[in-house]
Amino acid sequence: MTEEEPYTIAWEEETGSIVYIDQTLLPGQCRVVRCTTIDDLARAIRRLEVRGAPALGIAGAMGVALAAVRSTEEDLDRFRVEVGQAADLLRGTRPTAVNLAWGIDRVIRKVAMAASVEEAKRLAVAEANAVAEEDELTCRKIGAFGEGLFPNRCTVLTHCNAGALACRCWGTALGVIRSAVAAGKDVRVIACETRPLNQGSRLTCWELARDGIDVTLIPDSSAAYLMRKGAIDLVIVGADRITGDAVFNKIGTYMHAVAARHHKIPFYVAAPVSTFDLTRTEEEVTVEERNRAELAYCGERQLAPDDVAVLNYAFDATPLDLVDAIVTDIGVLRQPYTESFRLIRK
Ligand code: MRU
């Protein structure tokens, strides 16, 4: 991992720590931060220094490994309790992205299997690294399956950041875009700014421009008008959780899906199998609500009066009937999803 070509998040073997790009500083600075405590990791996740569903899965897995290697406990039962408490703390940081709990659980299962503290530490680090390495492969598969959905020449709208920064590298929705470009297609990207935290303008624009991919920034509110003008050929977004009836993704995704259907534009979702949570329905998922300051202030500048109530959902749910296809690492799933989701349940 170098400042020039970093993975979004990685395990640093020599120091037994997690290193990640602090995404709150982009696009101004690409700074790699070292994290050595669970409290710091929990804070980093809450502040969105590390964010995006697959990257949260890696952070959760590495967080459990961090708790394991940093523990001084010698008794296996007490060690497991300590690591379990760290896992619970991390699990509670962001409730909507299912990958966070998925990554944590993968490593906790290894800790539960171990016959000694030493073995538990070794297995925890190995599993966390496996979660990270698999993510790269998964994104490449999503890209390869998804790029076939793109015409040779197209303008694609995306929302939030489902790119290299939201994963270990390459990305899900932006991974499909990267794979289409790599296949020689002429792809132009329209990136929605993604208010209020601007993952679109700060992160998607940064990483696509850095790769030389044609990207234009728009305010979220102009997406429907561009569709009406015929300027968008398709929409592709990532996902934080896919239940049996809906796709949870960054707030604003649903309005793009409604507008796309109205204008007969394909609306695609790209996500790994680990993002599916088919045992739940939309109603059973907690949608994260974030603090009022994200809307009421822009840095130091006040944007809303003190006494005005603010409702700041971080995610929304798009019903599956508005989704034309879901690109996964095992292939492209289409309607009727009751049938195609059988492949996920296997
Ligand atoms: O609040 P964030 O920035 O973590 O939200 C991220 C998103 O909504 C992404 O679109 C989603 O996690 C998919 S990332 C491949």
PDB file of N, CA, C and O in Angstrom, residues 137-194:
ATOM      1  N   LEU A 137     -11.836  -9.717  -5.999  1.00  0.00           N
ATOM      2  CA  LEU A 137     -12.277 -10.696  -6.994  1.00  0.00           C
ATOM      3  C   LEU A 137     -13.768 -10.529  -7.299  1.00  0.00           C
ATOM      4  O   LEU A 137     -14.203 -10.561  -8.464  1.00  0.00           O
ATOM      5  N   THR A 138     -14.538 -10.319  -6.239  1.00  0.00           N
ATOM      6  CA  THR A 138     -15.988 -10.148  -6.368  1.00  0.00           C
ATOM      7  C   THR A 138     -16.315  -8.949  -7.249  1.00  0.00           C
ATOM      8  O   THR A 138     -17.163  -9.028  -8.143  1.00  0.00           O
ATOM      9  N   CYS A 139     -15.621  -7.838  -7.009  1.00  0.00           N
ATOM     10  CA  CYS A 139     -15.878  -6.634  -7.807  1.00  0.00           C
ATOM     11  C   CYS A 139     -15.515  -6.857  -9.271  1.00  0.00           C
ATOM     12  O   CYS A 139     -16.219  -6.391 -10.173  1.00  0.00           O
ATOM     13  N   ARG A 140     -14.431  -7.588  -9.512  1.00  0.00           N
ATOM     14  CA  ARG A 140     -14.041  -7.867 -10.910  1.00  0.00           C
ATOM     15  C   ARG A 140     -15.108  -8.717 -11.604  1.00  0.00           C
ATOM     16  O   ARG A 140     -15.404  -8.519 -12.773  1.00  0.00           O
ATOM     17  N   LYS A 141     -15.683  -9.659 -10.855  1.00  0.00           N
ATOM     18  CA  LYS A 141     -16.739 -10.504 -11.439  1.00  0.00           C
ATOM     19  C   LYS A 141     -17.978  -9.663 -11.732  1.00  0.00           C
ATOM     20  O   LYS A 141     -18.606  -9.813 -12.777  1.00  0.00           O
ATOM     21  N   ILE A 142     -18.354  -8.800 -10.789  1.00  0.00           N
ATOM     22  CA  ILE A 142     -19.514  -7.920 -11.003  1.00  0.00           C
ATOM     23  C   ILE A 142     -19.276  -7.077 -12.258  1.00  0.00           C
ATOM     24  O   ILE A 142     -20.160  -6.939 -13.110  1.00  0.00           O
ATOM     25  N   GLY A 143     -18.060  -6.563 -12.382  1.00  0.00           N
ATOM     26  CA  GLY A 143     -17.724  -5.751 -13.557  1.00  0.00           C
ATOM     27  C   GLY A 143     -17.868  -6.540 -14.842  1.00  0.00           C
ATOM     28  O   GLY A 143     -18.469  -6.078 -15.819  1.00  0.00           O
ATOM     29  N   ALA A 144     -17.347  -7.761 -14.835  1.00  0.00           N
ATOM     30  CA  ALA A 144     -17.377  -8.585 -16.051  1.00  0.00           C
ATOM     31  C   ALA A 144     -18.809  -8.957 -16.423  1.00  0.00           C
ATOM     32  O   ALA A 144     -19.188  -8.913 -17.597  1.00  0.00           O
ATOM     33  N   PHE A 145     -19.618  -9.316 -15.435  1.00  0.00           N
ATOM     34  CA  PHE A 145     -21.020  -9.654 -15.735  1.00  0.00           C
ATOM     35  C   PHE A 145     -21.807  -8.417 -16.179  1.00  0.00           C
ATOM     36  O   PHE A 145     -22.657  -8.489 -17.060  1.00  0.00           O
ATOM     37  N   GLY A 146     -21.523  -7.284 -15.528  1.00  0.00           N
ATOM     38  CA  GLY A 146     -22.364  -6.108 -15.739  1.00  0.00           C
ATOM     39  C   GLY A 146     -22.072  -5.335 -17.008  1.00  0.00           C
ATOM     40  O   GLY A 146     -22.969  -4.710 -17.578  1.00  0.00           O
ATOM     41  N   GLU A 147     -20.822  -5.400 -17.474  1.00  0.00           N
ATOM     42  CA  GLU A 147     -20.504  -4.521 -18.611  1.00  0.00           C
ATOM     43  C   GLU A 147     -21.284  -4.891 -19.871  1.00  0.00           C
ATOM     44  O   GLU A 147     -21.531  -4.045 -20.729  1.00  0.00           O
ATOM     45  N   GLY A 148     -21.768  -6.121 -19.936  1.00  0.00           N
ATOM     46  CA  GLY A 148     -22.596  -6.546 -21.074  1.00  0.00           C
ATOM     47  C   GLY A 148     -23.919  -5.798 -21.152  1.00  0.00           C
ATOM     48  O   GLY A 148     -24.560  -5.785 -22.208  1.00  0.00           O
ATOM     49  N   LEU A 149     -24.329  -5.178 -20.049  1.00  0.00           N
ATOM     50  CA  LEU A 149     -25.592  -4.420 -20.047  1.00  0.00           C
ATOM     51  C   LEU A 149     -25.419  -3.048 -20.705  1.00  0.00           C
ATOM     52  O   LEU A 149     -26.400  -2.374 -21.004  1.00  0.00           O
ATOM     53  N   PHE A 150     -24.158  -2.630 -20.875  1.00  0.00           N
ATOM     54  CA  PHE A 150     -23.905  -1.285 -21.403  1.00  0.00           C
ATOM     55  C   PHE A 150     -23.816  -1.319 -22.929  1.00  0.00           C
ATOM     56  O   PHE A 150     -23.062  -2.125 -23.478  1.00  0.00           O
ATOM     57  N   PRO A 151     -24.529  -0.410 -23.622  1.00  0.00           N
ATOM     58  CA  PRO A 151     -24.293  -0.272 -25.068  1.00  0.00           C
ATOM     59  C   PRO A 151     -22.864   0.220 -25.335  1.00  0.00           C
ATOM     60  O   PRO A 151     -22.200   0.721 -24.421  1.00  0.00           O
ATOM     61  N   ASN A 152     -22.406   0.109 -26.587  1.00  0.00           N
ATOM     62  CA  ASN A 152     -21.028   0.506 -26.907  1.00  0.00           C
ATOM     63  C   ASN A 152     -20.751   1.977 -26.623  1.00  0.00           C
ATOM     64  O   ASN A 152     -19.626   2.364 -26.348  1.00  0.00           O
ATOM     65  N   ARG A 153     -21.802   2.763 -26.724  1.00  0.00           N
ATOM     66  CA  ARG A 153     -21.650   4.198 -26.458  1.00  0.00           C
ATOM     67  C   ARG A 153     -22.804   4.595 -25.553  1.00  0.00           C
ATOM     68  O   ARG A 153     -23.968   4.373 -25.929  1.00  0.00           O
ATOM     69  N   CYS A 154     -22.514   5.095 -24.362  1.00  0.00           N
ATOM     70  CA  CYS A 154     -23.633   5.419 -23.464  1.00  0.00           C
ATOM     71  C   CYS A 154     -23.253   6.452 -22.407  1.00  0.00           C
ATOM     72  O   CYS A 154     -22.086   6.622 -22.065  1.00  0.00           O
ATOM     73  N   THR A 155     -24.299   7.113 -21.910  1.00  0.00           N
ATOM     74  CA  THR A 155     -24.146   8.028 -20.777  1.00  0.00           C
ATOM     75  C   THR A 155     -24.886   7.415 -19.602  1.00  0.00           C
ATOM     76  O   THR A 155     -26.064   7.078 -19.705  1.00  0.00           O
ATOM     77  N   VAL A 156     -24.151   7.257 -18.508  1.00  0.00           N
ATOM     78  CA  VAL A 156     -24.632   6.497 -17.358  1.00  0.00           C
ATOM     79  C   VAL A 156     -24.744   7.412 -16.159  1.00  0.00           C
ATOM     80  O   VAL A 156     -23.789   8.119 -15.822  1.00  0.00           O
ATOM     81  N   LEU A 157     -25.887   7.384 -15.498  1.00  0.00           N
ATOM     82  CA  LEU A 157     -26.035   8.173 -14.267  1.00  0.00           C
ATOM     83  C   LEU A 157     -25.767   7.282 -13.063  1.00  0.00           C
ATOM     84  O   LEU A 157     -26.238   6.134 -13.008  1.00  0.00           O
ATOM     85  N   THR A 158     -25.008   7.793 -12.098  1.00  0.00           N
ATOM     86  CA  THR A 158     -24.808   7.045 -10.853  1.00  0.00           C
ATOM     87  C   THR A 158     -24.990   7.983  -9.661  1.00  0.00           C
ATOM     88  O   THR A 158     -24.893   9.205  -9.799  1.00  0.00           O
ATOM     89  N   HIS A 159     -25.276   7.375  -8.513  1.00  0.00           N
ATOM     90  CA  HIS A 159     -25.567   8.147  -7.306  1.00  0.00           C
ATOM     91  C   HIS A 159     -24.658   7.654  -6.191  1.00  0.00           C
ATOM     92  O   HIS A 159     -24.365   6.469  -6.104  1.00  0.00           O
ATOM     93  N   CYS A 160     -24.235   8.564  -5.333  1.00  0.00           N
ATOM     94  CA  CYS A 160     -23.336   8.243  -4.228  1.00  0.00           C
ATOM     95  C   CYS A 160     -21.994   7.745  -4.764  1.00  0.00           C
ATOM     96  O   CYS A 160     -21.595   8.093  -5.873  1.00  0.00           O
ATOM     97  N   ASN A 161     -21.310   6.900  -4.014  1.00  0.00           N
ATOM     98  CA  ASN A 161     -20.051   6.314  -4.479  1.00  0.00           C
ATOM     99  C   ASN A 161     -20.082   4.826  -4.230  1.00  0.00           C
ATOM    100  O   ASN A 161     -20.088   4.373  -3.078  1.00  0.00           O
ATOM    101  N   ALA A 162     -20.182   4.071  -5.316  1.00  0.00           N
ATOM    102  CA  ALA A 162     -20.105   2.612  -5.246  1.00  0.00           C
ATOM    103  C   ALA A 162     -18.863   2.200  -6.031  1.00  0.00           C
ATOM    104  O   ALA A 162     -18.909   1.366  -6.931  1.00  0.00           O
ATOM    105  N   GLY A 163     -17.757   2.828  -5.681  1.00  0.00           N
ATOM    106  CA  GLY A 163     -16.525   2.652  -6.435  1.00  0.00           C
ATOM    107  C   GLY A 163     -15.428   1.973  -5.647  1.00  0.00           C
ATOM    108  O   GLY A 163     -15.676   1.303  -4.629  1.00  0.00           O
ATOM    109  N   ALA A 164     -14.188   2.186  -6.101  1.00  0.00           N
ATOM    110  CA  ALA A 164     -13.024   1.623  -5.421  1.00  0.00           C
ATOM    111  C   ALA A 164     -13.005   2.044  -3.958  1.00  0.00           C
ATOM    112  O   ALA A 164     -12.623   1.277  -3.075  1.00  0.00           O
ATOM    113  N   LEU A 165     -13.438   3.272  -3.694  1.00  0.00           N
ATOM    114  CA  LEU A 165     -13.401   3.782  -2.316  1.00  0.00           C
ATOM    115  C   LEU A 165     -14.425   3.114  -1.412  1.00  0.00           C
ATOM    116  O   LEU A 165     -14.292   3.153  -0.191  1.00  0.00           O
ATOM    117  N   ALA A 166     -15.438   2.517  -2.012  1.00  0.00           N
ATOM    118  CA  ALA A 166     -16.479   1.853  -1.212  1.00  0.00           C
ATOM    119  C   ALA A 166     -16.186   0.366  -1.048  1.00  0.00           C
ATOM    120  O   ALA A 166     -16.977  -0.357  -0.429  1.00  0.00           O
ATOM    121  N   CYS A 167     -15.067  -0.075  -1.617  1.00  0.00           N
ATOM    122  CA  CYS A 167     -14.699  -1.505  -1.606  1.00  0.00           C
ATOM    123  C   CYS A 167     -13.198  -1.559  -1.284  1.00  0.00           C
ATOM    124  O   CYS A 167     -12.640  -0.602  -0.776  1.00  0.00           O
ATOM    125  N   ARG A 168     -12.555  -2.703  -1.598  1.00  0.00           N
ATOM    126  CA  ARG A 168     -11.091  -2.701  -1.458  1.00  0.00           C
ATOM    127  C   ARG A 168     -10.479  -1.954  -2.643  1.00  0.00           C
ATOM    128  O   ARG A 168      -9.539  -1.191  -2.516  1.00  0.00           O
ATOM    129  N   CYS A 169     -11.043  -2.184  -3.843  1.00  0.00           N
ATOM    130  CA  CYS A 169     -10.642  -1.479  -5.058  1.00  0.00           C
ATOM    131  C   CYS A 169     -11.691  -1.776  -6.134  1.00  0.00           C
ATOM    132  O   CYS A 169     -12.629  -2.521  -5.870  1.00  0.00           O
ATOM    133  N   TRP A 170     -11.593  -1.200  -7.301  1.00  0.00           N
ATOM    134  CA  TRP A 170     -12.432  -1.424  -8.486  1.00  0.00           C
ATOM    135  C   TRP A 170     -13.874  -0.950  -8.312  1.00  0.00           C
ATOM    136  O   TRP A 170     -14.343  -0.107  -9.048  1.00  0.00           O
ATOM    137  N   GLY A 171     -14.596  -1.487  -7.338  1.00  0.00           N
ATOM    138  CA  GLY A 171     -15.960  -1.015  -7.091  1.00  0.00           C
ATOM    139  C   GLY A 171     -17.034  -1.938  -7.626  1.00  0.00           C
ATOM    140  O   GLY A 171     -16.755  -2.899  -8.341  1.00  0.00           O
ATOM    141  N   THR A 172     -18.288  -1.622  -7.256  1.00  0.00           N
ATOM    142  CA  THR A 172     -19.436  -2.414  -7.741  1.00  0.00           C
ATOM    143  C   THR A 172     -20.055  -1.683  -8.936  1.00  0.00           C
ATOM    144  O   THR A 172     -19.749  -2.026 -10.080  1.00  0.00           O
ATOM    145  N   ALA A 173     -20.877  -0.651  -8.690  1.00  0.00           N
ATOM    146  CA  ALA A 173     -21.448   0.098  -9.826  1.00  0.00           C
ATOM    147  C   ALA A 173     -20.328   0.739 -10.659  1.00  0.00           C
ATOM    148  O   ALA A 173     -20.331   0.648 -11.896  1.00  0.00           O
ATOM    149  N   LEU A 174     -19.354   1.359  -9.989  1.00  0.00           N
ATOM    150  CA  LEU A 174     -18.241   1.953 -10.752  1.00  0.00           C
ATOM    151  C   LEU A 174     -17.324   0.868 -11.304  1.00  0.00           C
ATOM    152  O   LEU A 174     -16.621   1.093 -12.291  1.00  0.00           O
ATOM    153  N   GLY A 175     -17.345  -0.307 -10.699  1.00  0.00           N
ATOM    154  CA  GLY A 175     -16.594  -1.450 -11.240  1.00  0.00           C
ATOM    155  C   GLY A 175     -17.166  -1.857 -12.598  1.00  0.00           C
ATOM    156  O   GLY A 175     -16.419  -2.175 -13.530  1.00  0.00           O
ATOM    157  N   VAL A 176     -18.502  -1.833 -12.713  1.00  0.00           N
ATOM    158  CA  VAL A 176     -19.134  -2.160 -14.002  1.00  0.00           C
ATOM    159  C   VAL A 176     -18.726  -1.098 -15.034  1.00  0.00           C
ATOM    160  O   VAL A 176     -18.381  -1.428 -16.181  1.00  0.00           O
ATOM    161  N   ILE A 177     -18.738   0.160 -14.596  1.00  0.00           N
ATOM    162  CA  ILE A 177     -18.319   1.237 -15.509  1.00  0.00           C
ATOM    163  C   ILE A 177     -16.856   1.035 -15.920  1.00  0.00           C
ATOM    164  O   ILE A 177     -16.514   1.094 -17.100  1.00  0.00           O
ATOM    165  N   ARG A 178     -15.991   0.733 -14.946  1.00  0.00           N
ATOM    166  CA  ARG A 178     -14.565   0.509 -15.272  1.00  0.00           C
ATOM    167  C   ARG A 178     -14.402  -0.659 -16.243  1.00  0.00           C
ATOM    168  O   ARG A 178     -13.613  -0.590 -17.182  1.00  0.00           O
ATOM    169  N   SER A 179     -15.169  -1.730 -16.017  1.00  0.00           N
ATOM    170  CA  SER A 179     -15.047  -2.907 -16.901  1.00  0.00           C
ATOM    171  C   SER A 179     -15.542  -2.577 -18.302  1.00  0.00           C
ATOM    172  O   SER A 179     -14.980  -3.057 -19.292  1.00  0.00           O
ATOM    173  N   ALA A 180     -16.600  -1.761 -18.403  1.00  0.00           N
ATOM    174  CA  ALA A 180     -17.117  -1.383 -19.728  1.00  0.00           C
ATOM    175  C   ALA A 180     -16.077  -0.536 -20.464  1.00  0.00           C
ATOM    176  O   ALA A 180     -15.844  -0.726 -21.666  1.00  0.00           O
ATOM    177  N   VAL A 181     -15.447   0.375 -19.738  1.00  0.00           N
ATOM    178  CA  VAL A 181     -14.403   1.222 -20.349  1.00  0.00           C
ATOM    179  C   VAL A 181     -13.222   0.338 -20.779  1.00  0.00           C
ATOM    180  O   VAL A 181     -12.699   0.464 -21.889  1.00  0.00           O
ATOM    181  N   ALA A 182     -12.856  -0.615 -19.899  1.00  0.00           N
ATOM    182  CA  ALA A 182     -11.738  -1.515 -20.227  1.00  0.00           C
ATOM    183  C   ALA A 182     -12.060  -2.371 -21.448  1.00  0.00           C
ATOM    184  O   ALA A 182     -11.159  -2.767 -22.189  1.00  0.00           O
ATOM    185  N   ALA A 183     -13.366  -2.632 -21.672  1.00  0.00           N
ATOM    186  CA  ALA A 183     -13.779  -3.429 -22.839  1.00  0.00           C
ATOM    187  C   ALA A 183     -13.850  -2.567 -24.103  1.00  0.00           C
ATOM    188  O   ALA A 183     -14.266  -3.044 -25.159  1.00  0.00           O
ATOM    189  N   GLY A 184     -13.473  -1.306 -23.979  1.00  0.00           N
ATOM    190  CA  GLY A 184     -13.407  -0.438 -25.160  1.00  0.00           C
ATOM    191  C   GLY A 184     -14.669   0.365 -25.410  1.00  0.00           C
ATOM    192  O   GLY A 184     -14.793   1.018 -26.453  1.00  0.00           O
ATOM    193  N   LYS A 185     -15.616   0.338 -24.464  1.00  0.00           N
ATOM    194  CA  LYS A 185     -16.857   1.087 -24.682  1.00  0.00           C
ATOM    195  C   LYS A 185     -16.663   2.571 -24.370  1.00  0.00           C
ATOM    196  O   LYS A 185     -15.846   2.926 -23.513  1.00  0.00           O
ATOM    197  N   ASP A 186     -17.431   3.373 -25.067  1.00  0.00           N
ATOM    198  CA  ASP A 186     -17.351   4.825 -24.883  1.00  0.00           C
ATOM    199  C   ASP A 186     -18.395   5.217 -23.832  1.00  0.00           C
ATOM    200  O   ASP A 186     -19.566   5.381 -24.130  1.00  0.00           O
ATOM    201  N   VAL A 187     -17.949   5.297 -22.569  1.00  0.00           N
ATOM    202  CA  VAL A 187     -18.883   5.518 -21.457  1.00  0.00           C
ATOM    203  C   VAL A 187     -18.657   6.908 -20.864  1.00  0.00           C
ATOM    204  O   VAL A 187     -17.523   7.260 -20.509  1.00  0.00           O
ATOM    205  N   ARG A 188     -19.730   7.659 -20.781  1.00  0.00           N
ATOM    206  CA  ARG A 188     -19.678   8.948 -20.070  1.00  0.00           C
ATOM    207  C   ARG A 188     -20.494   8.805 -18.805  1.00  0.00           C
ATOM    208  O   ARG A 188     -21.575   8.202 -18.857  1.00  0.00           O
ATOM    209  N   VAL A 189     -19.990   9.358 -17.721  1.00  0.00           N
ATOM    210  CA  VAL A 189     -20.674   9.192 -16.429  1.00  0.00           C
ATOM    211  C   VAL A 189     -21.229  10.533 -15.968  1.00  0.00           C
ATOM    212  O   VAL A 189     -20.540  11.560 -16.025  1.00  0.00           O
ATOM    213  N   ILE A 190     -22.478  10.499 -15.522  1.00  0.00           N
ATOM    214  CA  ILE A 190     -23.079  11.650 -14.846  1.00  0.00           C
ATOM    215  C   ILE A 190     -23.104  11.279 -13.363  1.00  0.00           C
ATOM    216  O   ILE A 190     -23.765  10.309 -12.970  1.00  0.00           O
ATOM    217  N   ALA A 191     -22.387  12.023 -12.548  1.00  0.00           N
ATOM    218  CA  ALA A 191     -22.311  11.726 -11.104  1.00  0.00           C
ATOM    219  C   ALA A 191     -23.190  12.717 -10.346  1.00  0.00           C
ATOM    220  O   ALA A 191     -22.992  13.936 -10.443  1.00  0.00           O
ATOM    221  N   CYS A 192     -24.161  12.191  -9.595  1.00  0.00           N
ATOM    222  CA  CYS A 192     -24.998  13.059  -8.759  1.00  0.00           C
ATOM    223  C   CYS A 192     -24.182  13.447  -7.523  1.00  0.00           C
ATOM    224  O   CYS A 192     -23.509  12.596  -6.932  1.00  0.00           O
ATOM    225  N   GLU A 193     -24.289  14.680  -7.113  1.00  0.00           N
ATOM    226  CA  GLU A 193     -23.425  15.149  -6.010  1.00  0.00           C
ATOM    227  C   GLU A 193     -23.660  14.356  -4.713  1.00  0.00           C
ATOM    228  O   GLU A 193     -22.764  14.133  -3.926  1.00  0.00           O
ATOM    229  N   THR A 194     -24.925  13.928  -4.488  1.00  0.00           N
ATOM    230  CA  THR A 194     -25.269  13.100  -3.318  1.00  0.00           C
ATOM    231  C   THR A 194     -25.204  13.893  -2.016  1.00  0.00           C
ATOM    232  O   THR A 194     -24.367  13.641  -1.143  1.00  0.00           O
TER     233      THR A 194
END
